[in-house]
mmCIF file of C-alpha atoms in Angstrom:
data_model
loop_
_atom_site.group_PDB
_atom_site.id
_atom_site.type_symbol
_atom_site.label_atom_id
_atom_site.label_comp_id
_atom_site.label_asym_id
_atom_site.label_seq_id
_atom_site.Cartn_x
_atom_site.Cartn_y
_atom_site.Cartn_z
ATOM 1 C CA UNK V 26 60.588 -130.782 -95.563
ATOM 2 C CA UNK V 27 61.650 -127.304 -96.341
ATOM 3 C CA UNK V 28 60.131 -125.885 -100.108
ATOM 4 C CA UNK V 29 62.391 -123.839 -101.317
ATOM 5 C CA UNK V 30 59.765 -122.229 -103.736
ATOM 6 C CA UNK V 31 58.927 -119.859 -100.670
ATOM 7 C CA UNK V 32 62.233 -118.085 -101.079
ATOM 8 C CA UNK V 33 61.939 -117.825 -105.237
ATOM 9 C CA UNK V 34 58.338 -116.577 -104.586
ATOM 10 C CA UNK V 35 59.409 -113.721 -101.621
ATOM 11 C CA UNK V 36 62.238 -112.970 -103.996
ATOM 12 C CA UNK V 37 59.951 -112.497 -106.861
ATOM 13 C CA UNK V 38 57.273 -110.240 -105.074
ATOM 14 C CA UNK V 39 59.973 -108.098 -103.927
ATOM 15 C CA UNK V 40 61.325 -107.122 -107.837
ATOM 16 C CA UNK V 41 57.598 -106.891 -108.371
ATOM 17 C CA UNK V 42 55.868 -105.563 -106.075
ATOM 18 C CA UNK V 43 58.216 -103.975 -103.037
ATOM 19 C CA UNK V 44 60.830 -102.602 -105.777
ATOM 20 C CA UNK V 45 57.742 -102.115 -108.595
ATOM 21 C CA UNK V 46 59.615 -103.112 -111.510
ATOM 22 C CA UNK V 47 58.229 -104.828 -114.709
ATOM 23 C CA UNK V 48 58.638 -107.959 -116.360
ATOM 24 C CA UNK V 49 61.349 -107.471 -118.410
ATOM 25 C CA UNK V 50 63.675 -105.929 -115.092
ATOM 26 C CA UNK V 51 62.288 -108.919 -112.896
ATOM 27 C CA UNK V 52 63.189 -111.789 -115.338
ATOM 28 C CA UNK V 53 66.340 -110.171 -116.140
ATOM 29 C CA UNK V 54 67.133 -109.739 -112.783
ATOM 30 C CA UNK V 55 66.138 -113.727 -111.581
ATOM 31 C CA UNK V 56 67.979 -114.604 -114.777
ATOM 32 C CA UNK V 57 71.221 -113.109 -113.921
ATOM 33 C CA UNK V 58 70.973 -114.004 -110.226
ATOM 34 C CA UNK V 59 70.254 -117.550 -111.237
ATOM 35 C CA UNK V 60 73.352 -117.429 -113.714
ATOM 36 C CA UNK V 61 75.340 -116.337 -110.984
ATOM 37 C CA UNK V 62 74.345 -119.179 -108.816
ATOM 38 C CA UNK V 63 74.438 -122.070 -111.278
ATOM 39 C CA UNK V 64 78.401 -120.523 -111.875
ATOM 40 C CA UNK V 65 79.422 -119.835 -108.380
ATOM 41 C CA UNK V 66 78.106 -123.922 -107.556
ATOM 42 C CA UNK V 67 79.844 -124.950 -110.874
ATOM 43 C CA UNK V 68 83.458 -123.825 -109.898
ATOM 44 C CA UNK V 69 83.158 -124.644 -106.403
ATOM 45 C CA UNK V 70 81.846 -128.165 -106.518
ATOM 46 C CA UNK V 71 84.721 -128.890 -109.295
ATOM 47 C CA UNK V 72 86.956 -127.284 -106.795
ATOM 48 C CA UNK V 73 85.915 -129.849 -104.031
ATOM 49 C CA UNK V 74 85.718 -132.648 -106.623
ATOM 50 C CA UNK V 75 89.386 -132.308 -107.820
ATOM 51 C CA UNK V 76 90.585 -132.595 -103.562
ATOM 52 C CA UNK V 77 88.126 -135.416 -103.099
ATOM 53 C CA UNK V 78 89.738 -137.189 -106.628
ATOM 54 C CA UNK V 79 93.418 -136.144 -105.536
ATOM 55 C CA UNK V 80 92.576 -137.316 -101.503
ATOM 56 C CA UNK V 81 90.661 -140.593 -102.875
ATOM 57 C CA UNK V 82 93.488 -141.974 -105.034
ATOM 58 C CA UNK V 83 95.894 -141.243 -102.171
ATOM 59 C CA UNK V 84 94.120 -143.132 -99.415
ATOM 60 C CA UNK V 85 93.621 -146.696 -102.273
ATOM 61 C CA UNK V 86 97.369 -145.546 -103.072
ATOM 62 C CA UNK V 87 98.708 -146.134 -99.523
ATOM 63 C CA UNK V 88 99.903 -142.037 -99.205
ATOM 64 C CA UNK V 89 98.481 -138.453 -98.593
ATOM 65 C CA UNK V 90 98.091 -136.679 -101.650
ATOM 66 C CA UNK V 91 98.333 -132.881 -101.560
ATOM 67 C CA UNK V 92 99.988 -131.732 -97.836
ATOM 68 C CA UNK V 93 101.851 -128.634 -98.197
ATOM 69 C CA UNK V 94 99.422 -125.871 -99.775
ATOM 70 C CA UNK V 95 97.500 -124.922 -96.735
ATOM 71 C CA UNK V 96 96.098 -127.601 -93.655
ATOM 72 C CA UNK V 97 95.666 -131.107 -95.077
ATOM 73 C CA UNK V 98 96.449 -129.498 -98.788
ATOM 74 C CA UNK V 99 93.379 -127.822 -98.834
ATOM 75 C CA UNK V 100 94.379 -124.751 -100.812
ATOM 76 C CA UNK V 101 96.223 -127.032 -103.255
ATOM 77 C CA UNK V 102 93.457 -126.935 -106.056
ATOM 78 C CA UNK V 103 93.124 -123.014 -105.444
ATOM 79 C CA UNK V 104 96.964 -122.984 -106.527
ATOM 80 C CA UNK V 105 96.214 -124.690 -108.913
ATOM 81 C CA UNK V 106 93.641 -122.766 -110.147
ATOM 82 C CA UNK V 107 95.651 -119.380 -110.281
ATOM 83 C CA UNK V 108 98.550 -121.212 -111.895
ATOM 84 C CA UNK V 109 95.913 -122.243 -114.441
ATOM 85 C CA UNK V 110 94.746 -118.384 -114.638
ATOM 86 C CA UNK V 111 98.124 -117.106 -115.530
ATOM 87 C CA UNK V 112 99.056 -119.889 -118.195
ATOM 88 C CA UNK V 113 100.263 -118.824 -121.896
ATOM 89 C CA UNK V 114 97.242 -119.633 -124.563
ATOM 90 C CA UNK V 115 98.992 -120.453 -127.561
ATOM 91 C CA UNK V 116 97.966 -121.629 -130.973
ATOM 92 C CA UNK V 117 98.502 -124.128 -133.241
ATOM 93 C CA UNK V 118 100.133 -124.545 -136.873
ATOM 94 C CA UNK V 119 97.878 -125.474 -139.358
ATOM 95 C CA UNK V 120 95.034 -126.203 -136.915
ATOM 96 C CA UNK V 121 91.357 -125.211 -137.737
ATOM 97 C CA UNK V 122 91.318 -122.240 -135.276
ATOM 98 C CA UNK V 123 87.081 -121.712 -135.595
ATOM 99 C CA UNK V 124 87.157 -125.565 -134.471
ATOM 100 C CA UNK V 125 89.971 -125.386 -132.006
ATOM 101 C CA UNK V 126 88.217 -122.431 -130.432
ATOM 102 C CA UNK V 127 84.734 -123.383 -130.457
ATOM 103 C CA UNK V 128 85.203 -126.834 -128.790
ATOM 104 C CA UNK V 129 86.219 -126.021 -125.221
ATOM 105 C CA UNK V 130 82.974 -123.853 -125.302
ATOM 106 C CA UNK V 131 80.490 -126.718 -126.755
ATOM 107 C CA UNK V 132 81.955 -129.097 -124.093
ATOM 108 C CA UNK V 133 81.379 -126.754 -120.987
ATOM 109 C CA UNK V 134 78.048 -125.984 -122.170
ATOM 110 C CA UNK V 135 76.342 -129.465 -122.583
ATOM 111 C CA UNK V 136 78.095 -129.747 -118.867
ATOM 112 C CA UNK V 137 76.483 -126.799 -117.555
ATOM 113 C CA UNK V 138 73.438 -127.389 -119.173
ATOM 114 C CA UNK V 139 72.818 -131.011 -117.804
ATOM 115 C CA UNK V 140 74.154 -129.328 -114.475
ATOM 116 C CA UNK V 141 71.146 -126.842 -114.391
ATOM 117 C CA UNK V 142 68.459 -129.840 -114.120
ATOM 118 C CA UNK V 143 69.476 -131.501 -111.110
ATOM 119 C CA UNK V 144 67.046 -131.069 -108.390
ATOM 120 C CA UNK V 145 68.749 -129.804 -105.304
ATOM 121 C CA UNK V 146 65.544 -129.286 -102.878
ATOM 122 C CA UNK V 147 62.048 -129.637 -102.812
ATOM 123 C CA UNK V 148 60.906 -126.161 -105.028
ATOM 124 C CA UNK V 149 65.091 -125.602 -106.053
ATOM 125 C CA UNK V 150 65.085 -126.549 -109.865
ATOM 126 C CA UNK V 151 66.630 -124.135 -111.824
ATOM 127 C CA UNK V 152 65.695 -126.490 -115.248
ATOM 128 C CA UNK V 153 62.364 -128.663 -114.378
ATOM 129 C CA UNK V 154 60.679 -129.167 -117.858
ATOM 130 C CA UNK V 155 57.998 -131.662 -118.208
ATOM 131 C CA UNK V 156 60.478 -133.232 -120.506
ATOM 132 C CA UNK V 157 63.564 -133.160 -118.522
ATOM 133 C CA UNK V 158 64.713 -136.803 -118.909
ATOM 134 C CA UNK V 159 64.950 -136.232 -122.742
ATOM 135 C CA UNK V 160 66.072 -132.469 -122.445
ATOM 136 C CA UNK V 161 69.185 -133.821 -120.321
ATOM 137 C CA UNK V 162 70.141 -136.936 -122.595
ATOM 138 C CA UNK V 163 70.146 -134.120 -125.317
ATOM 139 C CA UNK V 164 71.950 -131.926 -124.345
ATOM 140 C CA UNK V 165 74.315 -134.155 -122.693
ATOM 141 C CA UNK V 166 75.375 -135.348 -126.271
ATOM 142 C CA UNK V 167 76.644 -131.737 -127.198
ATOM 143 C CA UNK V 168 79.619 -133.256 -125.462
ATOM 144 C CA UNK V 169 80.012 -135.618 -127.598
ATOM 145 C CA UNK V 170 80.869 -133.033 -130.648
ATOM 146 C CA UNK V 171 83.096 -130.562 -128.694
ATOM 147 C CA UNK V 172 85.176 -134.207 -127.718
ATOM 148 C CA UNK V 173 85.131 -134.679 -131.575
ATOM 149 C CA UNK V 174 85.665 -131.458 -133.051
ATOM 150 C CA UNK V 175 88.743 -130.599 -130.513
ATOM 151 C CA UNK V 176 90.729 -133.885 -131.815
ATOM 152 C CA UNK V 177 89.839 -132.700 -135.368
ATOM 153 C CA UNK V 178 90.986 -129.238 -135.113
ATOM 154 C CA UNK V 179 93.702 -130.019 -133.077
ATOM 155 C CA UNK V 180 95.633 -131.146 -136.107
ATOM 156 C CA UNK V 181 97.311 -133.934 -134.457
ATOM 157 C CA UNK V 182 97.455 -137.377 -134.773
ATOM 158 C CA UNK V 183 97.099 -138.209 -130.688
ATOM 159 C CA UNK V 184 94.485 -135.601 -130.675
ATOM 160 C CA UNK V 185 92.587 -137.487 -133.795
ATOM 161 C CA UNK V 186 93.097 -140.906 -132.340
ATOM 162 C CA UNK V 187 91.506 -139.785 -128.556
ATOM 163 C CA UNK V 188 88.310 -137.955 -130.614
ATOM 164 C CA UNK V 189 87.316 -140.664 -132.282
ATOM 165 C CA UNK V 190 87.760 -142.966 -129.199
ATOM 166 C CA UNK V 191 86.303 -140.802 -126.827
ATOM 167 C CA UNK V 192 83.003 -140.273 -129.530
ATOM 168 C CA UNK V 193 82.108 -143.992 -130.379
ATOM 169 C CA UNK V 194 82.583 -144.826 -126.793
ATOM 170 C CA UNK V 195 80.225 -141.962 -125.582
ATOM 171 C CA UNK V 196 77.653 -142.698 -128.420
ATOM 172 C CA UNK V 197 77.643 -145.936 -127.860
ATOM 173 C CA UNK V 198 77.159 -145.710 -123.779
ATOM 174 C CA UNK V 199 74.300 -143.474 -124.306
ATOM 175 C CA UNK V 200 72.107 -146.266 -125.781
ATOM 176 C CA UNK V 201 72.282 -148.138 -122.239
ATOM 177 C CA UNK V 202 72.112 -144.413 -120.570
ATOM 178 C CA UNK V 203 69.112 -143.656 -122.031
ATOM 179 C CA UNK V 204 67.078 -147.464 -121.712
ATOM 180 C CA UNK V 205 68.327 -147.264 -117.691
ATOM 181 C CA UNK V 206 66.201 -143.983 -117.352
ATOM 182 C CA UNK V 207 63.582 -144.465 -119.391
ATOM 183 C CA UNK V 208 62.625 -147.666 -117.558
ATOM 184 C CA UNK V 209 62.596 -145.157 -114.297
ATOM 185 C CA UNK V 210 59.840 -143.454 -116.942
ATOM 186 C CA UNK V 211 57.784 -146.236 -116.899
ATOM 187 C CA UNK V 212 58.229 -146.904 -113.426
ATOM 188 C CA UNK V 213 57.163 -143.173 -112.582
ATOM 189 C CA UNK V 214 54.903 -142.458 -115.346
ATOM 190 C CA UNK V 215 56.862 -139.059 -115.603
ATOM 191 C CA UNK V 216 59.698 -137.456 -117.756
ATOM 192 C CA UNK V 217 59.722 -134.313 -114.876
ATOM 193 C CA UNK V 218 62.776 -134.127 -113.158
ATOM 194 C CA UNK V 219 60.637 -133.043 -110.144
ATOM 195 C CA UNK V 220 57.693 -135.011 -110.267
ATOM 196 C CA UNK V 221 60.557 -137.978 -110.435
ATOM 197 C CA UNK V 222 61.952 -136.784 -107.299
ATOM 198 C CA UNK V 223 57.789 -136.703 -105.954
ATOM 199 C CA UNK V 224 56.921 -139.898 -106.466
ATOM 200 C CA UNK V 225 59.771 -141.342 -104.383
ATOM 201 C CA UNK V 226 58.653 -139.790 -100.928
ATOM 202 C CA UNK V 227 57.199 -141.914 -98.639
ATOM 203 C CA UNK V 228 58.062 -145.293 -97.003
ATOM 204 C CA UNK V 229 60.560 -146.954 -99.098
ATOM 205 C CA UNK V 230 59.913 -145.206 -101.994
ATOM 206 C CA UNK V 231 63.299 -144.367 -103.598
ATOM 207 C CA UNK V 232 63.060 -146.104 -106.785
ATOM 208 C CA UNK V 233 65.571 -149.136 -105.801
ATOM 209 C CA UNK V 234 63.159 -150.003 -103.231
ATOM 210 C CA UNK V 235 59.802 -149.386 -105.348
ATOM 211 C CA UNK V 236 61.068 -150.722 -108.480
ATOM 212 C CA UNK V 237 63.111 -154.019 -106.687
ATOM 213 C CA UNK V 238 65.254 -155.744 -109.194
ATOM 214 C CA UNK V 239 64.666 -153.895 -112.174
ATOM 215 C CA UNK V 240 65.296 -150.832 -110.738
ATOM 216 C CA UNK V 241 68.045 -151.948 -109.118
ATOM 217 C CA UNK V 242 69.499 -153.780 -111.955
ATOM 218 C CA UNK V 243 69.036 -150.381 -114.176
ATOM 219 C CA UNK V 244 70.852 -148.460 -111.432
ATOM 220 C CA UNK V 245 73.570 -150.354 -111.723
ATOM 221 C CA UNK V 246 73.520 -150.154 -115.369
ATOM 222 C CA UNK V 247 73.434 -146.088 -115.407
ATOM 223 C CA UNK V 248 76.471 -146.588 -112.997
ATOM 224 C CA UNK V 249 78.711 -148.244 -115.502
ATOM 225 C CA UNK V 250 77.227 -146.657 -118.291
ATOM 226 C CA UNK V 251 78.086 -143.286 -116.773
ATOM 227 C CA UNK V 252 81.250 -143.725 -115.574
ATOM 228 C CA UNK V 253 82.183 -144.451 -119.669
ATOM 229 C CA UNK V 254 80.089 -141.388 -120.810
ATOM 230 C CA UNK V 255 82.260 -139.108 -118.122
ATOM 231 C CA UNK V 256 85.377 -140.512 -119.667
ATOM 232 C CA UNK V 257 86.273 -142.090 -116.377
ATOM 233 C CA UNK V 258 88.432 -145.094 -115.208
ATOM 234 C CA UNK V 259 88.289 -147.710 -116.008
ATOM 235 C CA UNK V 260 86.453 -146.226 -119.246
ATOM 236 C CA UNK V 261 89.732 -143.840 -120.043
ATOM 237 C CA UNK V 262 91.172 -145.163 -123.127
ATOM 238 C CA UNK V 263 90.355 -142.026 -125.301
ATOM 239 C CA UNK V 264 92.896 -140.254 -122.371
ATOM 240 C CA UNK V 265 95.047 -142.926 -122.411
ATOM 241 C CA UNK V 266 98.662 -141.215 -121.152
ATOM 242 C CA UNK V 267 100.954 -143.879 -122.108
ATOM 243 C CA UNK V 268 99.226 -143.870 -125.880
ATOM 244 C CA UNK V 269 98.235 -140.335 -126.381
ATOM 245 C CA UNK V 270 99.620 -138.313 -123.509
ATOM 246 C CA UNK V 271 96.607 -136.359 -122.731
ATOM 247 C CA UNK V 272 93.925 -137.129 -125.462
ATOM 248 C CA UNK V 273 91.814 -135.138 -127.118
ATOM 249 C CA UNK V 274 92.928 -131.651 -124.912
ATOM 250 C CA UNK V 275 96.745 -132.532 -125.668
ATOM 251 C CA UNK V 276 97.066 -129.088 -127.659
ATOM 252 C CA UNK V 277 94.923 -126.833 -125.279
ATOM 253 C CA UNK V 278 96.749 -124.643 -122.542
ATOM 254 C CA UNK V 279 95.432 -122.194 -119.800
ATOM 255 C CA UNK V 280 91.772 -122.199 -119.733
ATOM 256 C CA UNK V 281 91.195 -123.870 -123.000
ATOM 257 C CA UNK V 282 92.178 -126.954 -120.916
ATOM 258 C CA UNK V 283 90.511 -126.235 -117.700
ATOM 259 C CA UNK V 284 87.270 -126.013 -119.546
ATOM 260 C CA UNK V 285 87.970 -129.820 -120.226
ATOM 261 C CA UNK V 286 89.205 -130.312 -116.294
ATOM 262 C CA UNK V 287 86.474 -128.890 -115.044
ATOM 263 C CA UNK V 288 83.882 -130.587 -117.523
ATOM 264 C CA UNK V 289 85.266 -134.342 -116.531
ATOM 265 C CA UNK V 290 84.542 -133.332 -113.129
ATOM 266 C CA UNK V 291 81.168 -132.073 -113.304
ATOM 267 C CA UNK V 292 79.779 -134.689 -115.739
ATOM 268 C CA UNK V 293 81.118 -137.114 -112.805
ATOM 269 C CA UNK V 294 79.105 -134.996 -110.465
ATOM 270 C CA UNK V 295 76.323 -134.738 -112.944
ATOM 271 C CA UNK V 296 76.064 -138.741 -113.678
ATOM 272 C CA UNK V 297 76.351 -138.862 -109.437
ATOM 273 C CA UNK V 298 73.087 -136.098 -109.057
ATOM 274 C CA UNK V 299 71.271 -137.596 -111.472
ATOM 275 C CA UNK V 300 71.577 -141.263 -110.452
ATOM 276 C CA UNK V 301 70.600 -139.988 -106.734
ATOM 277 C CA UNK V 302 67.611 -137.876 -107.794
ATOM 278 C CA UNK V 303 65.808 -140.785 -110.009
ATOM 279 C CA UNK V 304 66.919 -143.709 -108.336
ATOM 280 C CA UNK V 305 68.049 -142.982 -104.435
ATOM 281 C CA UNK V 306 65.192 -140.081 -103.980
ATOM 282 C CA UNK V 307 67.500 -137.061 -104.445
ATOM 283 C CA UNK V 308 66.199 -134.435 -101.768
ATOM 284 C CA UNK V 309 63.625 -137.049 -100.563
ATOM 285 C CA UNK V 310 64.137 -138.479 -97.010
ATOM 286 C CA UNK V 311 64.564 -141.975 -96.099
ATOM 287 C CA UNK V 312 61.467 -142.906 -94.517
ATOM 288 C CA UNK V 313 60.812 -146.420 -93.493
ATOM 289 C CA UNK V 314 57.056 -146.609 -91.814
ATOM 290 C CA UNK V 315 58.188 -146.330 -88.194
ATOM 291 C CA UNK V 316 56.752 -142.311 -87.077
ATOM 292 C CA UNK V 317 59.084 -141.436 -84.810
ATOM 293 C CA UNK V 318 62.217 -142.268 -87.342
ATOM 294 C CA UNK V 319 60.455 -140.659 -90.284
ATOM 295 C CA UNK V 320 60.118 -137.581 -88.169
ATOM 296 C CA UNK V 321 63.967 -137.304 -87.227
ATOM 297 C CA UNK V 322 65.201 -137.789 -91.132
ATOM 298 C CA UNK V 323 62.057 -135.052 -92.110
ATOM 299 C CA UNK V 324 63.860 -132.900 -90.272
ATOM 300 C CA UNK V 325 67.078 -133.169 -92.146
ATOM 301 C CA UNK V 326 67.258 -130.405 -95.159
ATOM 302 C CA UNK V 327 66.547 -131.706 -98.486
ATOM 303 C CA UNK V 328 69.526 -130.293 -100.249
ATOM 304 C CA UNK V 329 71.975 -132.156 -97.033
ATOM 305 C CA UNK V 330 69.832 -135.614 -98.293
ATOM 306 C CA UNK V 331 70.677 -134.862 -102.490
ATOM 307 C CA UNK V 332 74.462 -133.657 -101.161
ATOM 308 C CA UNK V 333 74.685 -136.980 -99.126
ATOM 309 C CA UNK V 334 73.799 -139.451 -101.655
ATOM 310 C CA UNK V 335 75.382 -137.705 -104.739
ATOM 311 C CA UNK V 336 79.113 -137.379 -103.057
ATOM 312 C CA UNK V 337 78.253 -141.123 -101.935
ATOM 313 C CA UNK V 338 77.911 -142.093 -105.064
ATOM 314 C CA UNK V 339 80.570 -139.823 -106.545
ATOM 315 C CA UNK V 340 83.066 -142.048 -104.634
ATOM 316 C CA UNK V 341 81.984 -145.018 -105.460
ATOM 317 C CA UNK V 342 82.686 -144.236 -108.648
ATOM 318 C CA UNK V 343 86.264 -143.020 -107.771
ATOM 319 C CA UNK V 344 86.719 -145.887 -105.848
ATOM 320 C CA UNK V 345 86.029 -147.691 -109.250
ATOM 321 C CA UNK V 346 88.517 -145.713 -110.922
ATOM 322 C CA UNK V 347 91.190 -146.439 -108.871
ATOM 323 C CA UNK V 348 90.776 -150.188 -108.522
ATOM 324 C CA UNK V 349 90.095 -151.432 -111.672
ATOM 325 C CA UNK V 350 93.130 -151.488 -115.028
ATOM 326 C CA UNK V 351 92.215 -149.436 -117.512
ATOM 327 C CA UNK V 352 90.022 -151.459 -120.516
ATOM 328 C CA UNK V 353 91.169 -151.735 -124.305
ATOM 329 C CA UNK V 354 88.357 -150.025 -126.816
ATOM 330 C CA UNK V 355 87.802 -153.096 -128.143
ATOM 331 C CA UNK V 356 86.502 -154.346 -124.414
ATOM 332 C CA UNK V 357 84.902 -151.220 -123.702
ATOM 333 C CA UNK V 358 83.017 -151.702 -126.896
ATOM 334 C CA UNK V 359 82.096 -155.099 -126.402
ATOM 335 C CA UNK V 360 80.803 -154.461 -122.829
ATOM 336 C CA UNK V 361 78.433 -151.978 -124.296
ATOM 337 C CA UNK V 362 76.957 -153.867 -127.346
ATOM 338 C CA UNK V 363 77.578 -157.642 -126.355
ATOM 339 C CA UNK V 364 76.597 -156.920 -122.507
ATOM 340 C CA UNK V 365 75.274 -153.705 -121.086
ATOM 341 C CA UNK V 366 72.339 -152.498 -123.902
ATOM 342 C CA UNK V 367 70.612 -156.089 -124.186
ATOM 343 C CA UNK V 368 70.678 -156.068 -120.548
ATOM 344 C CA UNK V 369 69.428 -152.689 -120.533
ATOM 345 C CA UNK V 370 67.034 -153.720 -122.835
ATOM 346 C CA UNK V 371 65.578 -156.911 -121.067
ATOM 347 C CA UNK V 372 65.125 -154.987 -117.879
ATOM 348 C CA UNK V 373 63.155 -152.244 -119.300
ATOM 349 C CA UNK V 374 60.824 -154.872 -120.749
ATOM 350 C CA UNK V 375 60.933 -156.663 -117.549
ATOM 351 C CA UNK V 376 60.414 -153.187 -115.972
ATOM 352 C CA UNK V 377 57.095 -152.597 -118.084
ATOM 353 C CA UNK V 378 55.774 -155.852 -117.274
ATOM 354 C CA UNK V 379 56.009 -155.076 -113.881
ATOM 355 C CA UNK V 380 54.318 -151.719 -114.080
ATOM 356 C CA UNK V 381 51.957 -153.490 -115.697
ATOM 357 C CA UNK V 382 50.751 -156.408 -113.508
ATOM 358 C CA UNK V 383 50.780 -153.961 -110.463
ATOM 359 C CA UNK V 384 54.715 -155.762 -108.865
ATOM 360 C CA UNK V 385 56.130 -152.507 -107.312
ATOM 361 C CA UNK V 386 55.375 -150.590 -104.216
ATOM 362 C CA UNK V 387 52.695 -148.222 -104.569
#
C-alpha cells in the first residue's frame, strides 16, 4: 500500500531545503497548496455528485435524465454551473441582511470543514487530530445554525417554517450520529481519524467484520441517521416543495444558493466518506487470509479502495431517496427519539460489553 506521506515529505524538503526558505514561506506555501486542493476536490466531486443524483433518479424513474449538453449529458451540470455564475443576487425587504449574508458562508464552512478530515490514503489527511471523531461532530453542527439563521433572516414565513424543521430534525439526528461512532471508539480504542482507518487492515478487519452485529447494527444506524442530518429523502420535509417551495434557501439567488446546492451534496458525500473510513476500512484493502488474494487487492491504490466504497455507499443512499415517500416531521421525529437513539444506545452498551469480554476479531 502506497503512503502518501512520501510525497508531503519530498514536497516539504524541497520549500526547505532545495528552495531554502523558512518556516513561515514553507507553511504558507503547504497551506495555500493544500487550500487549493481541498477546493479544486470540493467543486469537482459536487460536480460529479449532481450527474450521479440527476442519472440515478432517471434510471429508478424509467428515463435518461440530462442528454443534450454534451455525450450522455455530461456537460449538463457545467451549464449549469455558468448559468448559476451569471445569476442576479438580489436582496430582500425587511430581511436581516448581516443574517441573510452570513448564513450561506456558516453552512459551506461546517461542509468544508468536515470535508477536510476524511482520510483519502494511507499518509493523505489533510485534518487527522487525535480528536477527530469529536472535531467532525462539531463542526458538523455549524450547519445546523447557518440552516437556522437563513430561515430567520430570510423574513419569510416558508423560509421560517423550513429553519426550524430542518434544525430540530438535524439536532435531534445527531444524538444517534454521535452514539453510532462513538461505539466505533470503543471498538477501536481511538478518536484518530487515521489510527481508525489503522486498526482495520488486516484479514477481515473493516469494522463490520471485527465488530459483527454491533458494528453492523451501528452502521446501519449512521446510515439513516445521516441521510436525515444531509437533509436527504426520505428525511426532506424541511425542503418540502409542495409546502414551502424550496425551504430554507427559497430567498437566495446566484451563488447564495449554490452554496446550499453544493453543501447538500457534499454533506451526502461527507456522511458516505466517513461511514467508509470507520466502518468499511476507507483506504484499507479487503484482505481475507488467503496470500495470493491479499496480494492482488494490496496492489490496488488506497485512495481507488476509499473512492470505491464511498460512491457505493453514496448510491445507496440515493437509491433510498428515490424509493421511499417523503416522511411527515412528526414521523421523522418519532423515528429518532422512539426508535433510532435507544437503539443507538443499547448497541453501544452492547458494543462495550463486547470490547470488554474479548467478542471481536483481534
Amino acid at each position: 500500500m502506497f503512503d502518501f506521506s512520501i510525497v508531503t515529505t519530498w514536497f516539504d524538503n524541497l520549500l526547505r531545503q532545495t528552495l531554502g526558505l523558512g518556516d513561515f514561506w514553507t507553511i504558507l506555501i503547504e497551506c495555500v497548496a493544500v487550500g487549493v486542493m481541498i477546493l479544486t476536490a470540493y467543486a469537482l466531486i459536487a460536480i460529479a455528485l449532481i450527474f450521479m443524483e440527476r442519472k440515478v433518479c432517471a434510471y429508478f424513474q424509467c428515463r435518461l435524465g440530462p442528454m443534450r449538453v454534451g455525450p450522455w449529458g455530461i456537460f449538463q451540470v457545467f451549464a449549469d454551473v455558468v448559468k448559476m455564475l451569471i445569476k442576479e443576487i438580489f436582496t430582500i425587504d425587511r430581511a436581516d441582511k448581516l443574517l441573510y449574508w452570513l448564513a450561506p458562508f456558516l453552512v459551506i464552512a461546517a461542509s468544508v470543514g468536515t470535508f477536510s478530515f476524511l482520510p483519502w490514503n494511507k499518509g493523505a489527511h489533510i485534518l487527522d487530530f487525535n480528536v477527530g471523531i469529536f472535531l467532525v461532530t462539531a463542526i458538523s453542527s455549524l450547519g445546523v445554525v447557518g440552516v437556522f439563521i437563513a430561515g430567520w433572516g430570510s423574513n419569510s414565513k416558508y423560509s421560517v417554517v423550513s429553519a426550524m424543521r430542518a434544525a430540530v430534525q438535524m439536532i435531534s439526528y445527531e444524538m444517534s450520529l454521535g452514539l453510532c461512532l462513538v461505539a466505533a471508539v470503543v471498538l477501536t480504542g481511538t478518536m484518530q481519524m487515521s489510527d481508525i482507518v489503522e486498526t482495520q487492515t488486516g484479514p477481515w478487519n473493516w469494522l463490520i467484520f471485527k465488530g459483527h452485529i454491533p458494528a453492523l447494527i451501528a452502521f446501519l444506524t449512521f446510515l439513516v441517521a445521516g441521510n436525515a442530518e444531509a437533509n436527504r429523502g426520505p428525511f426532506d420535509m424541511a425542503e418540502a416543495e409542495s409546502e414551502l417551495t424550496a425551504g430554507y434557501h427559497t430567498e437566495y439567488s446566484g451563488m447564495g444558493f449554490g452554496f446550499y446546492y453544493l453543501a447538500e451534496y457534499l454533506n451526502l458525500f461527507v456522511i458516505a466518506g466517513i461511514a467508509s473510513a470507520v466502518f468499511l476500512g476507507g483506504w484499507a484493502p479487503l484482505n481475507i487470509g488467503i496470500s495470493g488474494f491479499d496480494n492482488l487487492m494490496n496492489y490496488i491504490p488506497g485512495f481507488v479502495w476509499f473512492f470505491g466504497k464511498t460512491f457505493a455507499v453514496v448510491w445507496l443512499l440515493m437509491w433510498v431517496r428515490w424509493t421511499f415517500p417523503r416522511l411527515r416531521i412528526d414521523q421523522i421525529l418519532k423515528l429518532e427519539w422512539k426508535y433510532l437513539m435507544p437503539l443507538a444506545l443499547l448497541n453501544l452498551v452492547l458494543m462495550t460489553a463486547c470490547v470488554a469480554l474479548g467478542w471481536y476479531i483481534k
